[in-house]
Coordinates of N, CA, C and O in Angstrom, one line a residue:
X1 N 72.4 88.9 118.8 CA 73.8 89.9 117.9 C 73.7 89.5 116.8 O 73.9 90.7 115.6
X2 N 74.0 88.2 116.7 CA 74.3 87.8 115.6 C 73.7 87.8 114.4 O 74.1 87.4 113.5
X3 N 72.7 87.7 114.8 CA 71.4 87.5 113.2 C 71.7 88.5 112.5 O 72.0 88.1 110.9
X4 N 72.0 89.5 112.4 CA 72.1 90.6 111.6 C 73.5 90.2 110.9 O 73.4 90.6 110.1
X5 N 74.6 89.9 111.5 CA 76.0 89.7 111.6 C 75.3 88.2 110.2 O 76.1 88.2 108.9
X6 N 75.0 87.2 110.7 CA 74.4 85.9 109.7 C 73.7 86.7 108.6 O 73.8 86.1 107.2
X7 N 72.7 87.6 108.7 CA 71.7 88.1 107.0 C 72.8 89.0 106.4 O 73.1 88.7 105.2
X8 N 73.4 89.5 107.1 CA 74.8 90.3 106.2 C 75.4 89.3 105.2 O 75.9 89.4 103.9
X9 N 76.1 88.1 106.0 CA 76.7 87.1 105.4 C 76.2 86.3 104.2 O 76.9 86.2 103.0
X10 N 74.8 86.1 104.2 CA 74.3 85.5 103.4 C 74.1 86.4 102.4 O 74.4 85.7 101.1
X11 N 73.6 87.9 102.5 CA 73.7 88.6 101.5 C 75.2 88.4 100.4 O 75.5 88.6 99.0
X12 N 76.5 88.7 101.6 CA 77.6 88.9 100.9 C 77.8 88.0 100.3 O 78.5 87.8 99.1
X13 N 77.5 86.6 101.0 CA 77.8 85.5 99.6 C 77.0 85.2 98.3 O 77.6 84.9 97.9
X14 N 76.2 85.7 98.5 CA 75.3 85.7 97.3 C 75.5 86.8 96.3 O 75.8 86.6 95.0
X15 N 76.1 87.7 96.8 CA 76.8 89.1 96.0 C 78.4 88.7 95.3 O 78.7 88.3 94.2
X16 N 78.9 87.8 96.8 CA 79.9 86.8 95.6 C 79.8 85.7 94.2 O 80.4 85.8 93.9
X17 N 78.7 85.7 94.5 CA 78.3 84.6 93.2 C 77.6 84.7 91.8 O 77.4 84.4 91.0
X18 N 77.4 86.5 92.0 CA 77.0 86.9 91.0 C 77.8 87.9 90.1 O 77.2 87.9 89.2
X19 N 78.9 88.1 90.9 CA 79.8 88.8 89.6 C 82.1 88.2 90.1 O 81.6 88.0 91.0
X20 N 82.1 88.3 89.0 CA 83.7 88.1 88.8 C 84.5 89.6 89.4 O 85.5 90.0 89.5
X21 N 84.4 90.8 89.3 CA 84.3 92.2 89.7 C 84.5 92.3 90.2 O 84.0 92.9 91.5
X22 N 86.7 92.4 91.2 CA 87.0 92.2 92.1 C 86.3 93.9 93.3 O 86.1 94.3 94.3
X23 N 86.4 94.6 92.5 CA 86.1 96.1 93.2 C 84.9 95.9 93.5 O 84.5 96.6 95.1
X24 N 84.0 95.1 92.6 CA 82.8 95.4 93.1 C 82.0 94.6 94.6 O 82.1 94.8 95.2
X25 N 83.0 93.3 94.5 CA 82.7 92.7 95.1 C 83.6 93.1 97.1 O 82.7 93.3 97.9
X26 N 84.6 93.8 96.8 CA 85.0 94.8 98.2 C 84.3 95.4 98.4 O 83.7 95.7 99.8
X27 N 83.8 96.4 97.9 CA 82.8 97.5 97.6 C 81.5 97.3 98.1 O 81.1 97.6 99.6
X28 N 80.6 96.1 97.5 CA 79.3 95.8 98.4 C 80.1 94.8 99.5 O 78.8 95.3 100.5
X29 N 80.8 94.0 100.0 CA 80.9 93.5 101.3 C 81.0 94.8 102.2 O 80.6 94.4 103.1
X30 N 82.0 95.7 102.0 CA 82.4 96.6 103.1 C 81.1 97.5 103.3 O 80.6 97.6 104.8
X31 N 80.4 97.6 102.5 CA 78.6 98.2 102.6 C 78.3 97.4 103.3 O 77.4 97.9 104.0
X32 N 77.8 96.3 102.6 CA 76.9 95.4 103.6 C 77.2 95.1 104.9 O 76.6 95.1 105.7
X33 N 78.1 95.4 105.4 CA 78.4 94.8 106.9 C 78.2 96.1 107.5 O 77.9 96.0 108.8
X34 N 78.7 97.4 107.0 CA 78.2 98.9 107.7 C 76.9 99.1 107.7 O 76.4 99.3 108.6
X35 N 76.2 98.8 106.8 CA 74.8 99.3 106.5 C 73.9 98.3 107.2 O 72.6 98.8 107.4
X36 N 74.0 97.0 107.2 CA 73.4 95.6 107.7 C 73.5 95.6 109.2 O 72.8 95.2 109.8
X37 N 74.4 95.7 109.5 CA 74.7 95.2 111.0 C 74.9 96.1 112.0 O 76.0 97.5 111.7
X38 N 74.2 96.8 112.5 CA 74.2 98.2 113.2 C 75.6 98.5 114.5 O 75.8 99.5 114.5
X39 N 76.1 97.0 114.6 CA 77.5 97.8 115.5 C 78.7 97.3 115.1 O 79.7 97.4 115.6
X40 N 78.8 97.4 113.6 CA 79.8 97.1 112.7 C 79.9 99.0 112.2 O 78.6 99.0 111.4
X41 N 80.3 99.6 112.4 CA 80.5 101.1 112.0 C 81.6 101.6 111.4 O 82.1 102.3 110.4
X42 N 82.7 100.5 110.8 CA 83.3 100.6 110.1 C 84.1 99.1 109.6 O 83.9 98.1 110.3
X43 N 84.0 98.9 108.2 CA 84.8 97.7 107.9 C 85.7 98.5 106.9 O 85.6 99.6 106.2
X44 N 86.2 97.8 106.8 CA 87.5 97.4 105.4 C 88.5 96.1 105.1 O 87.9 95.2 105.8
X45 N 88.8 96.5 104.0 CA 88.9 95.2 103.0 C 90.5 95.6 102.3 O 90.5 96.8 101.7
X46 N 91.7 95.2 103.1 CA 93.1 95.5 102.3 C 93.3 94.0 101.7 O 93.3 93.0 101.9
X47 N 93.2 94.6 100.6 CA 94.2 93.4 99.0 C 95.2 93.7 98.8 O 95.1 94.8 98.2
X48 N 96.3 93.2 99.5 CA 98.0 93.4 98.7 C 98.2 94.4 98.6 O 98.1 94.6 99.4
X49 N 98.5 94.9 97.9 CA 99.1 96.5 97.6 C 97.8 97.5 97.2 O 98.8 98.7 97.0
X50 N 97.3 97.2 97.3 CA 95.8 97.7 96.8 C 94.9 99.2 97.9 O 95.5 98.9 99.0
X51 N 95.1 100.0 97.5 CA 94.1 100.8 98.2 C 93.6 100.2 99.0 O 92.5 99.4 98.6
X52 N 93.1 100.3 100.2 CA 91.8 99.3 101.1 C 90.4 100.5 100.7 O 90.5 101.0 100.4
X53 N 89.7 99.3 100.7 CA 88.3 99.6 100.5 C 87.2 99.5 102.1 O 87.4 98.9 102.8
X54 N 87.2 101.0 102.5 CA 86.4 101.0 103.2 C 84.7 101.7 103.5 O 85.0 102.4 102.6
X55 N 84.3 101.2 104.1 CA 83.1 101.6 104.7 C 82.7 101.7 106.0 O 83.0 101.5 107.2
X56 N 82.4 103.3 106.3 CA 82.3 103.7 107.9 C 80.6 104.9 107.6 O 80.9 105.5 106.9
X57 N 80.5 104.7 109.3 CA 78.8 104.9 109.6 C 79.6 106.1 109.6 O 78.5 107.9 109.1
X58 N 80.5 106.8 109.9 CA 81.1 108.3 110.4 C 82.2 108.4 109.7 O 83.2 107.5 110.8
X59 N 83.5 109.8 110.0 CA 84.5 109.9 109.6 C 84.8 110.2 111.0 O 84.2 111.1 111.3
X60 N 86.5 110.2 111.3 CA 86.9 110.3 112.3 C 86.8 110.1 113.8 O 87.3 110.7 115.0
X61 N 85.6 108.9 113.7 CA 85.1 108.6 114.8 C 86.2 107.8 115.6 O 87.2 106.9 114.7
X62 N 86.1 107.0 117.5 CA 87.2 106.2 117.8 C 86.7 105.0 118.4 O 85.5 105.1 118.3
X63 N 86.9 104.3 117.6 CA 86.7 102.8 117.7 C 87.0 101.8 119.0 O 88.1 101.9 119.7
X64 N 86.0 101.3 120.0 CA 86.5 100.3 121.3 C 86.8 99.3 120.7 O 88.1 98.7 121.3
X65 N 86.4 98.4 119.8 CA 86.5 97.3 119.9 C 87.0 96.9 117.6 O 86.4 97.8 117.6
X66 N 87.9 95.7 117.6 CA 88.6 96.1 116.2 C 88.3 94.3 116.5 O 88.9 93.2 117.0
X67 N 88.4 93.9 115.2 CA 88.3 92.2 114.8 C 89.1 92.6 113.5 O 89.0 93.0 112.3
X68 N 90.3 91.3 113.2 CA 90.6 91.4 111.6 C 90.9 89.9 111.2 O 91.3 88.5 111.9
X69 N 90.5 89.6 110.2 CA 90.6 88.1 109.4 C 91.4 88.3 108.1 O 91.1 88.7 106.9
X70 N 92.4 87.3 108.3 CA 93.1 87.3 106.9 C 92.5 86.6 106.1 O 91.7 85.6 105.9
X71 N 92.9 87.2 105.0 CA 92.5 86.9 103.3 C 94.1 86.0 103.1 O 95.1 86.7 103.3
X72 N 93.5 85.3 102.0 CA 94.7 84.6 101.7 C 95.4 83.5 102.5 O 95.2 83.8 103.1
X73 N 97.0 83.2 101.9 CA 97.7 82.6 102.8 C 98.7 83.2 103.4 O 99.1 82.7 104.7
X74 N 99.0 84.0 102.9 CA 99.9 85.3 103.7 C 99.5 86.6 104.4 O 98.6 86.9 103.6
X75 N 99.5 87.0 105.6 CA 99.2 88.2 106.1 C 98.6 89.7 104.9 O 97.9 90.0 104.9
X76 N 100.0 89.9 104.5 CA 100.0 90.5 103.3 C 99.1 90.7 102.4 O 99.4 91.3 101.6
X77 N 98.6 89.1 102.7 CA 97.9 88.3 101.0 C 96.9 89.9 101.3 O 95.7 90.2 99.7
X78 N 96.2 89.6 102.5 CA 94.8 91.1 102.5 C 94.1 90.4 104.0 O 94.2 89.9 105.0
X79 N 93.2 91.6 104.3 CA 93.1 91.5 105.8 C 91.2 91.7 105.6 O 91.4 92.7 104.9
X80 N 90.2 91.2 106.3 CA 89.3 91.7 106.6 C 89.2 92.8 107.9 O 89.7 91.5 108.6
X81 N 88.8 93.8 108.2 CA 88.6 94.2 109.1 C 87.2 95.4 109.1 O 87.2 95.7 108.3
X82 N 86.8 94.5 110.8 CA 85.7 95.7 111.5 C 85.8 96.0 112.8 O 86.7 95.7 113.5
X83 N 85.3 97.2 112.9 CA 85.5 98.0 114.1 C 84.3 98.5 114.5 O 83.2 98.3 114.2
X84 N 83.8 98.7 116.2 CA 82.3 99.0 116.6 C 82.8 99.9 117.5 O 84.1 100.9 118.2
X85 N 81.7 100.8 118.0 CA 82.4 102.4 118.6 C 81.4 101.2 120.3 O 81.7 102.3 121.4
X86 N 81.1 100.2 119.9 CA 80.1 99.9 121.0 C 81.3 98.9 122.1 O 82.1 98.5 121.5
X87 N 81.2 98.9 123.7 CA 81.8 98.4 124.5 C 81.8 96.8 124.4 O 82.6 96.2 124.2
X88 N 80.5 96.6 124.2 CA 80.6 94.7 123.5 C 79.7 94.5 123.0 O 78.5 94.8 122.8
X89 N 80.3 94.3 121.5 CA 79.4 94.2 120.4 C 79.4 93.1 120.0 O 78.5 92.1 119.8
X90 N 80.3 92.1 119.3 CA 80.9 91.4 118.8 C 80.4 89.5 120.2 O 81.2 89.9 121.2
X91 N 80.2 88.6 119.1 CA 79.8 87.7 120.2 C 80.7 86.3 119.6 O 80.9 86.5 118.4
X92 N 80.3 84.7 119.9 CA 81.0 83.8 119.4 C 80.7 83.4 117.9 O 81.4 83.6 116.9
X93 N 79.4 84.1 118.1 CA 78.5 83.7 116.5 C 79.6 84.0 115.7 O 79.7 84.3 114.5
X94 N 79.4 85.7 116.1 CA 80.0 86.9 115.2 C 81.0 86.4 114.9 O 81.3 86.3 113.4
X95 N 82.1 85.8 115.3 CA 83.5 85.5 115.1 C 83.2 84.5 114.0 O 83.8 85.1 112.7
X96 N 82.4 83.8 114.7 CA 82.2 82.7 112.9 C 81.7 83.0 111.8 O 82.3 82.2 110.9
X97 N 80.9 83.9 112.0 CA 80.2 84.3 110.7 C 81.3 85.2 109.6 O 81.3 85.1 108.2
X98 N 81.9 86.1 110.9 CA 83.1 87.0 110.0 C 84.1 86.2 109.4 O 84.7 86.9 108.1
X99 N 84.8 85.3 110.2 CA 85.5 84.2 109.4 C 85.5 83.6 108.2 O 85.8 83.7 107.7
X100 N 83.5 82.6 107.9 CA 83.3 82.7 106.7 C 83.2 83.6 105.9 O 83.4 83.1 104.6
X101 N 83.1 84.6 106.3 CA 83.4 85.5 104.9 C 84.6 85.8 104.7 O 84.4 85.7 103.2
X102 N 85.6 86.0 105.4 CA 87.2 86.3 104.8 C 87.3 84.9 104.0 O 87.8 84.5 103.3
X103 N 86.9 83.6 105.0 CA 86.8 82.8 103.9 C 86.5 82.5 102.3 O 87.3 82.1 101.4
X104 N 85.6 83.0 102.4 CA 84.4 83.2 101.2 C 85.3 84.0 100.1 O 85.3 83.5 99.3
X105 N 85.5 85.1 100.5 CA 86.4 86.1 100.3 C 87.7 85.4 99.6 O 88.1 85.6 98.4
X106 N 88.6 84.9 100.1 CA 90.1 84.2 99.9 C 90.1 83.5 98.6 O 90.5 83.1 97.9
X107 N 88.7 81.9 98.8 CA 88.5 81.9 98.0 C 88.1 82.0 96.8 O 88.4 82.2 95.6
X108 N 87.4 83.6 96.6 CA 86.6 83.4 95.7 C 88.3 85.0 94.7 O 88.1 85.3 93.8
X109 N 89.3 85.1 95.9 CA 90.1 86.3 95.2 C 91.4 85.9 94.5 O 91.8 86.1 94.0
X110 N 91.8 84.7 95.8 CA 92.9 84.0 95.9 C 93.1 82.6 95.0 O 94.2 82.1 94.9
X111 N 92.0 82.0 94.7 CA 91.9 80.9 94.4 C 91.6 80.9 92.5 O 90.9 81.4 92.5
X112 N 92.5 80.3 92.3 CA 92.0 80.2 90.3 C 92.1 79.2 89.8 O 92.6 78.6 90.5

């Protein structure tokens, strides 16, 4: 299951290198996760006090599994959240790949 997540991560990291436009970075990240990974049905980026940037395949669904990755040094700096409707969706490789995405976002958004 992790190949799709790995490919999405490559696209996200490449996009991070192309722009400094924070809203575009956030939107591209959540859209890529939902569009490219068949078992990620919801993705959101919460950054500081901003409105969250959310991508979902449909509204109003109930999700079975959820993962959250902290951005920045403090939890309220931000977080990446992904959710699934599937019983068994994420594997260990997905966890490390999604953590890598969160780490790269952290570097891009919070390191000056």
